Amino acid sequence: SAVISQKPSRDICQRGTSLTIQCQVDSQVTMMFWYRQQPGQSLTLIATANQGSEATYESGFVIDKFPISRPNLTFSTLTVSNMSPEDSSIYLCSVVRVWETNYGYTFGSGTRLTVV
Amino acid sequence: TQLLEQSPQFLSIQEGENLTVYCNSSSVFSSLQWYRQEPGEGPVLLVTVVTGGEVKKLKRLTFQFGDARKDSSLHITAAQPGDTGLYLCAGDPRRNTGNQFYFGTGTSLTVIP
């Protein structure tokens, strides 16, 4: 299955600042997905990132707050802008993979963000 | 939004016990996936069920897809501490691997040695 390198793994940031999270995939993929997760809870989709076009954002998430870049088929970044304590969460990137009789997401290891 | 409700939300059992986690929806899915997530890691895919009524086994884990493809269950036999984690189901609304998947509400399992 695919390997996704995500960094940073964790960070503590001051409110009002921005953090950029990077995901590098070991092969080319059309779509990358960015999720947010509160510890121990389910995942909420932030946006879908296609190479060469604007990301598609889910309800409640806007580009000014969560700008996404997708410069090529193996890399994407998510920026959390003008952070507040409410942005404290785990952020995950993922891609779809097909192998043997299964298909689903492969995830990065996540970025645990704490805003103080 | 296609809601997937998981039950129970939390489960704490002794090593060696059996358990079942349920994933229910009013929507039909072309397939349903089960993931396990350990602290500090991303979710890891366990299995995908595609056909209504399908049963798949992964060692002590048995996964079943409902006949109407609206629900699924995960049964663990003789649970071990290594089974501890957050279990998530996710549904694919269309048979297209480029689609977004919809995640369930999650079940946090703790297996006590």
Tab-separated table of C-alpha atoms in Angstrom, chain A residues 30-86:
chain	number	residue	atom	x	y	z
A	30	THR	CA	-5.150	12.278	-8.544
A	31	MET	CA	-6.951	13.199	-5.338
A	32	MET	CA	-5.750	13.856	-1.823
A	33	PHE	CA	-8.071	14.341	1.116
A	34	TRP	CA	-7.557	16.442	4.226
A	35	TYR	CA	-9.376	15.491	7.443
A	36	ARG	CA	-9.665	16.869	10.948
A	37	GLN	CA	-10.160	14.670	14.003
A	38	GLN	CA	-10.684	15.357	17.669
A	39	PRO	CA	-8.830	12.712	19.720
A	40	GLY	CA	-10.913	9.559	20.034
A	41	GLN	CA	-13.573	10.810	17.666
A	42	SER	CA	-14.485	10.384	14.028
A	43	LEU	CA	-13.016	12.179	11.036
A	44	THR	CA	-14.403	15.319	9.400
A	45	LEU	CA	-13.460	16.042	5.800
A	46	ILE	CA	-12.000	19.513	5.316
A	47	ALA	CA	-11.360	19.464	1.585
A	48	THR	CA	-10.415	17.399	-1.446
A	49	ALA	CA	-7.296	18.478	-3.301
A	50	ASN	CA	-6.893	17.806	-7.016
A	51	GLN	CA	-3.704	18.615	-8.842
A	52	GLY	CA	-4.093	21.564	-11.174
A	53	SER	CA	-7.387	22.865	-9.798
A	54	GLU	CA	-8.784	24.580	-6.735
A	55	ALA	CA	-9.485	22.393	-3.741
A	56	THR	CA	-13.097	21.528	-3.008
A	57	TYR	CA	-14.084	22.505	0.540
A	58	GLU	CA	-16.754	20.932	2.702
A	59	SER	CA	-19.429	22.960	4.437
A	60	GLY	CA	-17.967	24.876	7.348
A	61	PHE	CA	-14.461	25.092	5.918
A	62	VAL	CA	-13.238	27.991	3.781
A	63	ILE	CA	-10.179	28.591	1.673
A	64	ASP	CA	-9.093	31.687	3.568
A	65	LYS	CA	-8.860	29.695	6.777
A	66	PHE	CA	-7.513	26.435	5.303
A	67	PRO	CA	-5.634	27.205	2.085
A	68	ILE	CA	-4.444	24.092	0.278
A	69	SER	CA	-1.728	23.698	-2.311
A	70	ARG	CA	-1.351	20.774	-4.706
A	71	PRO	CA	1.677	21.578	-6.880
A	72	ASN	CA	2.091	18.037	-8.259
A	73	LEU	CA	0.648	14.537	-8.071
A	74	THR	CA	2.662	13.458	-5.028
A	75	PHE	CA	2.535	16.444	-2.694
A	76	SER	CA	0.039	18.668	-0.901
A	77	THR	CA	0.013	21.180	1.920
A	78	LEU	CA	-2.733	22.374	4.237
A	79	THR	CA	-2.301	25.660	6.083
A	80	VAL	CA	-4.255	26.447	9.211
A	81	SER	CA	-4.385	30.237	9.233
A	82	ASN	CA	-4.922	32.783	11.995
A	83	MET	CA	-5.210	29.984	14.517
A	84	SER	CA	-7.389	29.989	17.599
A	85	PRO	CA	-7.651	27.373	20.372
A	86	GLU	CA	-10.686	25.920	18.546
